Coordinates of N, CA and C in Angstrom, one line a residue:
Chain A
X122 N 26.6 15.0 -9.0 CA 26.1 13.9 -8.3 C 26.8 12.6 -8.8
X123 N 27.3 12.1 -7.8 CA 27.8 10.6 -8.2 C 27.2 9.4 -8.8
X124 N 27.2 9.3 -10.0 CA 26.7 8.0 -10.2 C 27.3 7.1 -11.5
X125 N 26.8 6.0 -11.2 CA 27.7 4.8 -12.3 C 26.4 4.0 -12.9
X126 N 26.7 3.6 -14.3 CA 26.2 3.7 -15.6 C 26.2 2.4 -16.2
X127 N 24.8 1.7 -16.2 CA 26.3 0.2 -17.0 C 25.4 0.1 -18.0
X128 N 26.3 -0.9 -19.1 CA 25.3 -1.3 -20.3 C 25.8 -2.3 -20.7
X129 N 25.1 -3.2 -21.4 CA 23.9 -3.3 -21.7 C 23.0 -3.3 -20.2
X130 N 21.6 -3.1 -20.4 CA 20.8 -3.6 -18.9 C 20.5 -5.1 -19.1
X131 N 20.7 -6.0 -19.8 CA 20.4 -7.5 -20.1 C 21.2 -8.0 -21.0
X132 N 21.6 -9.2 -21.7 CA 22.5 -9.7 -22.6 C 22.4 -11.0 -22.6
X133 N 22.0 -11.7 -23.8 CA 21.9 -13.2 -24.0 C 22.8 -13.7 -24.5
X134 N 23.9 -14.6 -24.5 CA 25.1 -14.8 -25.6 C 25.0 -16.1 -25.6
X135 N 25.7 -17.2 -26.3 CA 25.3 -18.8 -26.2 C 26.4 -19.1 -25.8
X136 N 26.7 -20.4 -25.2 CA 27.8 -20.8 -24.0 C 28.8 -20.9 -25.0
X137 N 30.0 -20.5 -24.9 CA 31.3 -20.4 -25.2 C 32.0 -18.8 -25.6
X138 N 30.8 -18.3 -26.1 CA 30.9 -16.9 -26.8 C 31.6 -15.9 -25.6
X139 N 32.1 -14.7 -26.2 CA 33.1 -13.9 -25.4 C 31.8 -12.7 -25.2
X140 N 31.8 -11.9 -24.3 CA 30.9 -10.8 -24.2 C 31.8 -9.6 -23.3
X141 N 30.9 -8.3 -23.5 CA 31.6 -7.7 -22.6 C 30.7 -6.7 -22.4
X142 N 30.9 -6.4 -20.7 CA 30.3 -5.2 -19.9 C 30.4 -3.6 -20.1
X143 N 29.9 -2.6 -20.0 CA 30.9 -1.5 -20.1 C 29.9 -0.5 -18.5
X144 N 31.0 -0.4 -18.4 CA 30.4 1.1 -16.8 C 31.0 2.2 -17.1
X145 N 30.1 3.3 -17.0 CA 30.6 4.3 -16.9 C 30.2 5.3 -15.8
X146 N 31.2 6.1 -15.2 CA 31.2 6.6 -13.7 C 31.4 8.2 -13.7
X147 N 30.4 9.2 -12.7 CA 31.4 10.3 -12.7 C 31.2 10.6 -11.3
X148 N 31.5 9.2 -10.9 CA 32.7 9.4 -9.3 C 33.3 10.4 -8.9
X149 N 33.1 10.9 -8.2 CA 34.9 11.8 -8.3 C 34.9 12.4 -6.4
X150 N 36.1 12.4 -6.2 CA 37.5 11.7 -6.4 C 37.2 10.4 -6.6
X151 N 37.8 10.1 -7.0 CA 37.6 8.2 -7.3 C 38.7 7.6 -6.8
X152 N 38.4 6.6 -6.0 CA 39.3 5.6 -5.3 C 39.5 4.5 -5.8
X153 N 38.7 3.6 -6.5 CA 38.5 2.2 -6.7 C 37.1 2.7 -7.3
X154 N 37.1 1.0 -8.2 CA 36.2 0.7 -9.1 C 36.2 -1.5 -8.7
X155 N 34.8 -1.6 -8.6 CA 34.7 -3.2 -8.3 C 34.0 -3.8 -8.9
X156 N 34.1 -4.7 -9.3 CA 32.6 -5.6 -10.5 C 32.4 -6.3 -9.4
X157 N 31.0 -6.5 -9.5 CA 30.2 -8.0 -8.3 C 29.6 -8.6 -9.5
X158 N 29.8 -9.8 -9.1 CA 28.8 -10.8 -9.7 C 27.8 -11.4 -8.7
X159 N 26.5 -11.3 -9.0 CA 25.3 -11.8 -8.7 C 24.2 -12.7 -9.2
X160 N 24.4 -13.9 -8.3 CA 23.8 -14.7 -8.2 C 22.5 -14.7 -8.0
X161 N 21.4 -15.3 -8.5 CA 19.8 -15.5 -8.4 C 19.2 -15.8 -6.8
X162 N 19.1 -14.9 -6.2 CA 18.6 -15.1 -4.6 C 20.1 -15.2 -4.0
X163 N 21.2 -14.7 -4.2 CA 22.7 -14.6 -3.3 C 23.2 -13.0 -3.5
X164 N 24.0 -13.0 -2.7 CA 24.4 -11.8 -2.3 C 25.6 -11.6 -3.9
X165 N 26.0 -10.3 -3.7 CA 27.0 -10.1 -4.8 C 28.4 -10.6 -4.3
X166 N 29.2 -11.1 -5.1 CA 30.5 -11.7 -4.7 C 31.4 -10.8 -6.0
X167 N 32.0 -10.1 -4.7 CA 33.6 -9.5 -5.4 C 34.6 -10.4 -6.6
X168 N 34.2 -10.0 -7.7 CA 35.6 -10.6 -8.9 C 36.4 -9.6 -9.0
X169 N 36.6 -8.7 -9.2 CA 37.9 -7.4 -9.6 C 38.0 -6.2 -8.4
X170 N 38.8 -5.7 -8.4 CA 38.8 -4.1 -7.5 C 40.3 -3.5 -8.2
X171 N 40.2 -2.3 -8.7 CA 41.0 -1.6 -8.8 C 41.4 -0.2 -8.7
X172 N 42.5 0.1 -8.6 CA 42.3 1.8 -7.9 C 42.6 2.3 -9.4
X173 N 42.9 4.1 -9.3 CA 43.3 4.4 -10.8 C 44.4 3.9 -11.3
X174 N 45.1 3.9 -10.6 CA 46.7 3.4 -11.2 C 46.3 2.1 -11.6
X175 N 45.6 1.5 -11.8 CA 45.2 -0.5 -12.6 C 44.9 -0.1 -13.7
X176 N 45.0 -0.6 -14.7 CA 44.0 -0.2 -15.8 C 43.9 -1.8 -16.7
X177 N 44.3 -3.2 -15.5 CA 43.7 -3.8 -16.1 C 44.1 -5.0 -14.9
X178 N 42.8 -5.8 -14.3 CA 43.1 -6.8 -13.4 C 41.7 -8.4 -14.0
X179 N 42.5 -9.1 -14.0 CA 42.2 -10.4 -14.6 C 41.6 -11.8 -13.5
X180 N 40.8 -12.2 -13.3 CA 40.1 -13.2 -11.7 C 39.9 -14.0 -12.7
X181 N 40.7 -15.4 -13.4 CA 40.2 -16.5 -14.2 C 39.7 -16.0 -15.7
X182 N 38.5 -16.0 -15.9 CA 38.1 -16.2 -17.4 C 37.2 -14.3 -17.2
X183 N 37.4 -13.8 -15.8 CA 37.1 -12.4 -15.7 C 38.1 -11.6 -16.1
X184 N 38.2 -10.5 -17.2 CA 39.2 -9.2 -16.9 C 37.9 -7.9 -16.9
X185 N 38.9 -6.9 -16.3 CA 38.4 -6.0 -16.3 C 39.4 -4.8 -16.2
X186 N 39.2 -3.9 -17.2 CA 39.9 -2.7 -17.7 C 39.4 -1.4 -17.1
X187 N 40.3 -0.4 -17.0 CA 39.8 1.2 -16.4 C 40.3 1.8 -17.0
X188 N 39.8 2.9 -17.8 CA 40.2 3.9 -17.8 C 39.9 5.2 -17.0
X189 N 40.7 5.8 -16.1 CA 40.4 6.7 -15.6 C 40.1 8.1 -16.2
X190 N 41.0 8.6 -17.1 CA 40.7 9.5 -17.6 C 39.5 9.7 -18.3
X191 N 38.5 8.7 -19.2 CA 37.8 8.5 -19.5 C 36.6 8.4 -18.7
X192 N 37.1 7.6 -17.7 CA 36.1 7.6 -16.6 C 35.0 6.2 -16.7
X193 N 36.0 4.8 -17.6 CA 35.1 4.0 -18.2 C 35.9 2.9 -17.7
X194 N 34.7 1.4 -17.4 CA 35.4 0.3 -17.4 C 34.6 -0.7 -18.0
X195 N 35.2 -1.6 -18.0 CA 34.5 -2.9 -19.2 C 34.9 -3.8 -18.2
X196 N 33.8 -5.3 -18.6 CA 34.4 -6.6 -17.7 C 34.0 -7.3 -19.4
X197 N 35.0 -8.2 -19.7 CA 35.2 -9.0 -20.4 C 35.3 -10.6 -19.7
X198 N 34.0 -11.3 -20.5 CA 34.1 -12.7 -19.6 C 34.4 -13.7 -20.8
X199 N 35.4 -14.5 -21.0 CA 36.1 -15.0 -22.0 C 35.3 -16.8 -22.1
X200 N 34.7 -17.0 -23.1 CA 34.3 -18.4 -23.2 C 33.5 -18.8 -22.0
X201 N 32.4 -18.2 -22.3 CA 31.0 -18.2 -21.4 C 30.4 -19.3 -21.3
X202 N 30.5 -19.5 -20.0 CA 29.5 -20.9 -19.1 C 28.2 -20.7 -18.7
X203 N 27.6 -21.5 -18.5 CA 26.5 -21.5 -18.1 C 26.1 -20.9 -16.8
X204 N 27.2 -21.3 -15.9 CA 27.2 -20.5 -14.4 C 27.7 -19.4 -14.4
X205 N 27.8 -18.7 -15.8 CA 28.1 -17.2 -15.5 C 26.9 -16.0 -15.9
X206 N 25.8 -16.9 -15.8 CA 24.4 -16.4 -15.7 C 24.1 -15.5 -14.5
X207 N 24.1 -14.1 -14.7 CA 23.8 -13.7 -13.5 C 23.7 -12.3 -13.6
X208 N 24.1 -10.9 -12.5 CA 23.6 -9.9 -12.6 C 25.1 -9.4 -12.1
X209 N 25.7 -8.7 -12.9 CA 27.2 -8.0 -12.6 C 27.0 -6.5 -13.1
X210 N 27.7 -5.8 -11.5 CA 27.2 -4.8 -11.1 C 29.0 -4.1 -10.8
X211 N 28.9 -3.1 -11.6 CA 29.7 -2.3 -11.1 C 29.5 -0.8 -10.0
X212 N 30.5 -1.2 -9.4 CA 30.5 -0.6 -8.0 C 31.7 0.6 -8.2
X213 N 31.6 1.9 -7.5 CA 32.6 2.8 -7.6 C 32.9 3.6 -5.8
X214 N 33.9 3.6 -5.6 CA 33.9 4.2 -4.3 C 35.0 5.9 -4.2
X215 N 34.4 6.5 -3.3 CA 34.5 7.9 -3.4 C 36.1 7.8 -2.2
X216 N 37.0 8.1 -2.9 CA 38.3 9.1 -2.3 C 37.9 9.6 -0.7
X217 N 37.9 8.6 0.7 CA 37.9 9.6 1.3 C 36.6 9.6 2.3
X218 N 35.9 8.6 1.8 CA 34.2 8.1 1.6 C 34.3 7.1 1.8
X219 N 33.2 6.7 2.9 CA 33.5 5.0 3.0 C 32.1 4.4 2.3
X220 N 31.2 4.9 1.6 CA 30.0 5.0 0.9 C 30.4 4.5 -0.4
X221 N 29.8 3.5 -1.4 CA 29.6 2.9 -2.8 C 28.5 3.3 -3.4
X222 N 29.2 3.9 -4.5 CA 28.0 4.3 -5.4 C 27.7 2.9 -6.3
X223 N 26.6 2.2 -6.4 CA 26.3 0.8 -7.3 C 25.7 1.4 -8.5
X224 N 26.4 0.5 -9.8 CA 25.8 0.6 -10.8 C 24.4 -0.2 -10.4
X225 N 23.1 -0.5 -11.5 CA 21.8 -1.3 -11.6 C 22.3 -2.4 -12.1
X226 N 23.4 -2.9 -13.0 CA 24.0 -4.1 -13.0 C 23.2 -4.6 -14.7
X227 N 24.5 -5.6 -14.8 CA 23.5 -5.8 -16.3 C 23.4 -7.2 -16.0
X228 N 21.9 -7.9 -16.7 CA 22.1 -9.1 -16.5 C 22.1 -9.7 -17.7
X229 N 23.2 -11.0 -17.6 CA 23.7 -12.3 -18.2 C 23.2 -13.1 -18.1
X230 N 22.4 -14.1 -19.4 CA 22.3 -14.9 -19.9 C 23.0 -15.7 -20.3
X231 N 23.6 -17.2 -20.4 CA 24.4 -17.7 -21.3 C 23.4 -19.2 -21.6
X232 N 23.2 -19.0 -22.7 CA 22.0 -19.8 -23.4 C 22.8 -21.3 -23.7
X233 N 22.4 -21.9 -23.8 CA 23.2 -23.7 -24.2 C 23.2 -23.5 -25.8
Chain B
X134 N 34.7 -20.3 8.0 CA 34.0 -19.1 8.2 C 32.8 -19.5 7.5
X135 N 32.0 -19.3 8.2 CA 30.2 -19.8 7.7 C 30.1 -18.4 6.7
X136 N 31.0 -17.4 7.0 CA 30.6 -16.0 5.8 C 29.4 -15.3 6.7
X137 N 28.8 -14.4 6.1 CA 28.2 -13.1 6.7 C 26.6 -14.2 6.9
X138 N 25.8 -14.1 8.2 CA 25.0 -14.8 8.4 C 24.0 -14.0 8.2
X139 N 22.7 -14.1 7.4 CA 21.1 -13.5 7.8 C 19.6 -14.2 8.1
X140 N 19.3 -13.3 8.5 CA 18.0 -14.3 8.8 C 16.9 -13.1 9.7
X141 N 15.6 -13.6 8.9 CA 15.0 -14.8 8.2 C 15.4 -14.6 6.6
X142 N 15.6 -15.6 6.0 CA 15.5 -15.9 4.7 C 14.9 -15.3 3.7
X143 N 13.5 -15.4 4.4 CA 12.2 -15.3 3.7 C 11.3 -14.3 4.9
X144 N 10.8 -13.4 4.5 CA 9.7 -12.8 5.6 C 8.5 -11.9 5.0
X145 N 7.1 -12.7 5.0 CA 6.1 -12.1 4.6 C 5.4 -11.6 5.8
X146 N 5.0 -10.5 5.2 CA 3.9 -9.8 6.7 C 3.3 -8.6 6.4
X147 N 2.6 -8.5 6.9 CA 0.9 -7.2 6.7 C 1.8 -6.4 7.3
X148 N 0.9 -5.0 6.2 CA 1.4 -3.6 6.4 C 0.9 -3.3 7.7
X149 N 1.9 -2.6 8.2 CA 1.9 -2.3 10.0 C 2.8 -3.0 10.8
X150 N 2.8 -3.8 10.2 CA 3.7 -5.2 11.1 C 5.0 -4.4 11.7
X151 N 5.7 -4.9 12.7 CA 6.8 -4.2 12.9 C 7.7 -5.9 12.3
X152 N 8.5 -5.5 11.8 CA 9.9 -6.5 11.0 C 11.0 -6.5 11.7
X153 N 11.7 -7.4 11.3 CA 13.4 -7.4 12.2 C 13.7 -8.0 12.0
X154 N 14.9 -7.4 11.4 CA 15.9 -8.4 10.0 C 17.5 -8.3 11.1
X155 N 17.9 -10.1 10.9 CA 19.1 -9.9 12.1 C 20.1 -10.2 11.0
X156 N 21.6 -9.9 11.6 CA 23.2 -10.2 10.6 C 23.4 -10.8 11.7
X157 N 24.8 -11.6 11.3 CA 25.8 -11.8 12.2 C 26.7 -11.7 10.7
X158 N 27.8 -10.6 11.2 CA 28.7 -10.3 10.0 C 30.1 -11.8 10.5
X159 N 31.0 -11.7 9.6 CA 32.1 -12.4 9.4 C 32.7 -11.7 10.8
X160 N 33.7 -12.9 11.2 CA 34.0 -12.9 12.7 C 35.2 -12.1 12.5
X161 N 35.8 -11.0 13.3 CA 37.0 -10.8 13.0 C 36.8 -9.2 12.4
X162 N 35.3 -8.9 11.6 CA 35.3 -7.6 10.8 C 34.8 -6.4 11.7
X163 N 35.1 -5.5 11.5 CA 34.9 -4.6 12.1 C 33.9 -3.4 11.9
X164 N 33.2 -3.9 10.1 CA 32.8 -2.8 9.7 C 31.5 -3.3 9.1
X165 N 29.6 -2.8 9.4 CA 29.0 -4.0 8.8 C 28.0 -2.9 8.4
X166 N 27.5 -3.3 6.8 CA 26.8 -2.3 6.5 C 25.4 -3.5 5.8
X167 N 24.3 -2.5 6.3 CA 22.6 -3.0 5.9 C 22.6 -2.1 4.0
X168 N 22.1 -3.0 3.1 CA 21.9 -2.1 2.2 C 20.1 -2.9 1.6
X169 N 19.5 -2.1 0.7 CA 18.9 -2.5 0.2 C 18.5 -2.7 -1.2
X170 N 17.8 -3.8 -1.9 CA 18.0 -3.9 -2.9 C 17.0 -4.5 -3.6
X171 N 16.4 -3.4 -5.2 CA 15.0 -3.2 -5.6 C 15.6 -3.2 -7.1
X172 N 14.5 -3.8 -8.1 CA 14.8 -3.9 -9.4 C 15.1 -2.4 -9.8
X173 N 14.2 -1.7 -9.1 CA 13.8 -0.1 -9.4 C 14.9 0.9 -9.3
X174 N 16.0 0.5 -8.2 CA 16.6 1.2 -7.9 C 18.5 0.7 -7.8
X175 N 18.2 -0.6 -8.0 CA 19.3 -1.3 -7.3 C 19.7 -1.7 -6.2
X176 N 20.9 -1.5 -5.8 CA 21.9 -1.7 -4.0 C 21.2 -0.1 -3.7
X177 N 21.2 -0.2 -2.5 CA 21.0 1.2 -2.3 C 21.6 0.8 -0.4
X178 N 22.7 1.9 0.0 CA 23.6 1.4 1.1 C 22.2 2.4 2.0
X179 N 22.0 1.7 3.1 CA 21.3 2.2 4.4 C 21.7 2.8 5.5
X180 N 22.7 2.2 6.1 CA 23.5 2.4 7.2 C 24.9 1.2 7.0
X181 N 25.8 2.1 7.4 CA 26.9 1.6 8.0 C 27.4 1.4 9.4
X182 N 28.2 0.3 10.2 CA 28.6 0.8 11.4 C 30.1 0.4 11.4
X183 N 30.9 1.5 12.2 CA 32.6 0.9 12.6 C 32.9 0.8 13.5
X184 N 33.1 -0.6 14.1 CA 33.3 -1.1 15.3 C 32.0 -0.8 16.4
X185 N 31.1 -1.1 15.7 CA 29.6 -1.0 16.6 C 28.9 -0.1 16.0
X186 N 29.4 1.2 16.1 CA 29.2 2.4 16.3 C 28.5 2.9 15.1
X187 N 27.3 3.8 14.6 CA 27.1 4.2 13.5 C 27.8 5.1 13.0
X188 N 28.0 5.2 11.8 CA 28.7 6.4 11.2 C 28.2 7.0 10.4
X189 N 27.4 6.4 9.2 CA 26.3 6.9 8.5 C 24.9 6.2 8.1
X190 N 24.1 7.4 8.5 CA 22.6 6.6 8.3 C 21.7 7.1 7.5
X191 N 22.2 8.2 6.8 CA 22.1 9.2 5.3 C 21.0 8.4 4.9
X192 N 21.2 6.7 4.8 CA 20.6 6.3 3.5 C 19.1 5.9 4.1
X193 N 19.2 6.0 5.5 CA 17.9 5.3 6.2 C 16.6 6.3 5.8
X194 N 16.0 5.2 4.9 CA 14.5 6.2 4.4 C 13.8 7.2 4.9
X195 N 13.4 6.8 6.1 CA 12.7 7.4 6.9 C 12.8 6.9 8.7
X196 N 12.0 7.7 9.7 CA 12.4 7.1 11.0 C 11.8 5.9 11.5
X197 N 10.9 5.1 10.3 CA 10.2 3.6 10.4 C 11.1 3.0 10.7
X198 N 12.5 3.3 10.1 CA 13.7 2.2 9.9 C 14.6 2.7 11.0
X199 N 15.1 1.6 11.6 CA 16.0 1.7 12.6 C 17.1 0.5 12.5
X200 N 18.3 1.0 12.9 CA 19.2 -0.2 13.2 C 20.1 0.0 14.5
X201 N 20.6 -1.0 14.6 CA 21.5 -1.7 16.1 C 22.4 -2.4 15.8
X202 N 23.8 -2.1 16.9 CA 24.6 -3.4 16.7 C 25.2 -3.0 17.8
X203 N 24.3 -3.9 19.3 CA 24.9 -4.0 20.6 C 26.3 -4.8 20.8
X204 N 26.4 -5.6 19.5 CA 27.6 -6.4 19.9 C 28.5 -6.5 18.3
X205 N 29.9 -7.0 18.4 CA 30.6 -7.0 17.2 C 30.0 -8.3 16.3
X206 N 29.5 -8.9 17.1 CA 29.0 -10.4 16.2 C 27.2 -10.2 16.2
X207 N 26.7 -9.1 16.1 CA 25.2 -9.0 15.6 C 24.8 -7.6 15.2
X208 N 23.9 -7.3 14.4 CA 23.1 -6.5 13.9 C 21.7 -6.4 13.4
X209 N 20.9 -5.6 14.2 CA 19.0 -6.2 13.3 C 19.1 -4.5 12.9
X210 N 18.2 -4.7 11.7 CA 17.0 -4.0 11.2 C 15.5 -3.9 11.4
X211 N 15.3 -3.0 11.8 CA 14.0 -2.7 12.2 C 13.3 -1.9 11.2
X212 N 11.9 -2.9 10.7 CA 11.0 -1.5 10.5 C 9.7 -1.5 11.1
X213 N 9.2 -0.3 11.6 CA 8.0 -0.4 12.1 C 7.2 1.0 12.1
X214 N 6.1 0.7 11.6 CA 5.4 -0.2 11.0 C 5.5 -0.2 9.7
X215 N 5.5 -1.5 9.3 CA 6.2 -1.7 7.7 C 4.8 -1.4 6.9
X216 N 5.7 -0.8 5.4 CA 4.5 -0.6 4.3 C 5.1 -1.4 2.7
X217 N 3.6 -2.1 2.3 CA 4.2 -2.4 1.0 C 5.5 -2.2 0.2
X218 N 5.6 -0.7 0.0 CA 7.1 -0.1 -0.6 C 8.3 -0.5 -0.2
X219 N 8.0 -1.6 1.1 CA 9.5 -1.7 1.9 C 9.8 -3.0 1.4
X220 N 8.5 -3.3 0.5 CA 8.8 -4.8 -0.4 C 10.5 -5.1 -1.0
X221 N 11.4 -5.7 -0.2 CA 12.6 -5.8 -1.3 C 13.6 -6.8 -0.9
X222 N 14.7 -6.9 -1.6 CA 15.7 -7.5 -0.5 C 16.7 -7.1 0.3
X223 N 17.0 -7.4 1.5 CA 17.5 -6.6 2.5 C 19.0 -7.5 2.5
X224 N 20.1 -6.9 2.0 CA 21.4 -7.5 2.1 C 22.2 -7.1 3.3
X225 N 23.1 -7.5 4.4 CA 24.1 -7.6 5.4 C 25.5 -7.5 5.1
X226 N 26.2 -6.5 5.1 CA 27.4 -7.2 4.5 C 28.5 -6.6 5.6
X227 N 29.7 -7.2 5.6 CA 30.8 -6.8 6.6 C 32.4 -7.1 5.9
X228 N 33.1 -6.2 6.3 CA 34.5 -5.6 5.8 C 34.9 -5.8 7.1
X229 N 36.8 -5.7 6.9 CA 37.5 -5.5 7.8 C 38.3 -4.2 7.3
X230 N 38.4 -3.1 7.9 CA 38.4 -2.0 7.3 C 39.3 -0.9 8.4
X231 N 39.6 0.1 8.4 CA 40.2 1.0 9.3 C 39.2 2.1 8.1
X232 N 39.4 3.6 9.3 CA 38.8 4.6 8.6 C 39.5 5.2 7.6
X233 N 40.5 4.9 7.8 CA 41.7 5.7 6.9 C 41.6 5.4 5.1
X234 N 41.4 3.8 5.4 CA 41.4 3.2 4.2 C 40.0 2.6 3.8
X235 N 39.4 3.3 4.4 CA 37.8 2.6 4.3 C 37.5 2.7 2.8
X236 N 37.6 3.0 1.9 CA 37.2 3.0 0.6 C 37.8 1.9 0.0
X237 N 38.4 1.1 0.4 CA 39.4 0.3 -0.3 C 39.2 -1.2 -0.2
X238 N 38.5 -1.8 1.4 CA 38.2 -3.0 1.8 C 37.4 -3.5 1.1
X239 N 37.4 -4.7 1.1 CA 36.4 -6.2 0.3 C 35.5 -5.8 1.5
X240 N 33.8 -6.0 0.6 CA 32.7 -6.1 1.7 C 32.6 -7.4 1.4
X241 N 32.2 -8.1 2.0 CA 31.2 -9.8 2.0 C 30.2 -9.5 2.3
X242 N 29.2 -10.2 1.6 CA 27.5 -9.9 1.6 C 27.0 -10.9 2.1
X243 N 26.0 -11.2 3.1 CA 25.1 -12.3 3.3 C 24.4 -12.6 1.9
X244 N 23.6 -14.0 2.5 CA 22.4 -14.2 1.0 C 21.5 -13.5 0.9
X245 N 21.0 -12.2 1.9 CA 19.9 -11.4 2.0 C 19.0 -12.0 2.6
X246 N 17.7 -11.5 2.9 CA 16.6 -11.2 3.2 C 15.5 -10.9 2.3
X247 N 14.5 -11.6 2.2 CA 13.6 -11.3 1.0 C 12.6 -10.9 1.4
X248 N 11.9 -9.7 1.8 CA 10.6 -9.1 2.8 C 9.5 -8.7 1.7
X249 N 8.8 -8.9 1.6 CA 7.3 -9.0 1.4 C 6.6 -8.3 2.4
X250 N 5.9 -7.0 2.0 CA 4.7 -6.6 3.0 C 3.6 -6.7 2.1
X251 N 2.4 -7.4 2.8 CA 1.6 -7.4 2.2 C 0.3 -6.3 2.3

């Protein structure tokens, strides 16, 4: 069964501090891998997308790493703002399949 | 681009009620998918359509739920008659996509739908 894994399920860090996401997936075939970030009452908005061949794409103070063989990815948010309070969800899509399997997303705190 | 439109915003209503949740996806896309979304469960995809048309409706709960998209610039959700459990928020979203490469396109998500049965 397809499904994607994230952790922590919550995370408080204080504004400046570095944190980081981890997903883990057993997609398969696997096409792409996408982090959303989610806003409080807004829809998820696309930061990353990568197929296997990435194993690392960077949107501003967002990166995010893949390992495919592993079958793991991390979002690393560098020197945390206040507006990056929110719910970031990794997303995995099936080889072939126009269907997304969603992680539950972990939510972000960044405290003053 | 105003981005993916929904509405209502907001919609409370007694169990039974029949509901109907409308999109208007991004102009130009071809591809618009209803998902739903619960602390309990997460996104959970409902139905997709390509170029109108449905293609999968796997995710549709049960036959309370129905959906439509007579035209490329609209889509509603239907449930009737609605029950508490259908308490959640109802997201819109649309891709420009071919089937070939459909695994690959950016979705754009409306701000959702926030439904309440009471």
């Amino acid at each position: 069964k397809n499904q994607v894994e994230q952790s922590p399920q919550s995370l408080i860090i204080l504004e400046g501090k570095n944190c980081t996401l981890q997903c883990n997936y057993t997609v398969s075939p696997f096409s792409n891998l996408r982090w959303y970030k989610q806003d409080t009452g807004r829809g998820p908005v696309s930061l990353t997308i990568m197929t296997f061949s990435e194993n690392t794409k960077s949107n501003g103070r967002y990166t995010a790493t893949l390992d495919a063989d592993t079958k793991q990815s991390s979002l690393h948010i560098t020197a945390s703002q206040l507006s990056d309070s929110a719910s970031y969800i990794c997303v995995v899509s099936v080889r072939g399949y126009s269907t997304l399997t969603f992680g539950k997303g972990t939510m972000l705190l960044v405290s003053p | 681009d105003a981005g993916v439109i929904q509405s209502p915003r907001h919609e409370v209503t007694e169990m039974g009620q029949e509901v109907t949740l409308r999109c208007k996806p991004i102009s130009g896309h071809n591809s618009l998918f209803w998902y739903r979304q619960t602390m309990m469960r997460g996104l959970e995809l409902l139905i997709y359509f390509n170029n109108n048309v449905p293609i999968d409706d796997s995710g549709m709960p049960e036959d309370r739920f129905s959906a439509k998209m007579p035209n490329a610039s609209f889509s509603t959700l239907k449930i009737q008659p609605s029950e508490p459990r259908d308490s959640a928020v109802y997201f819109c979203a649309s891709s420009l996509t071919s089937l070939e490469a459909f695994s690959y396109n950016e979705q754009f998500f409306g701000p959702g739908t926030r439904l309440t049965v009471l």
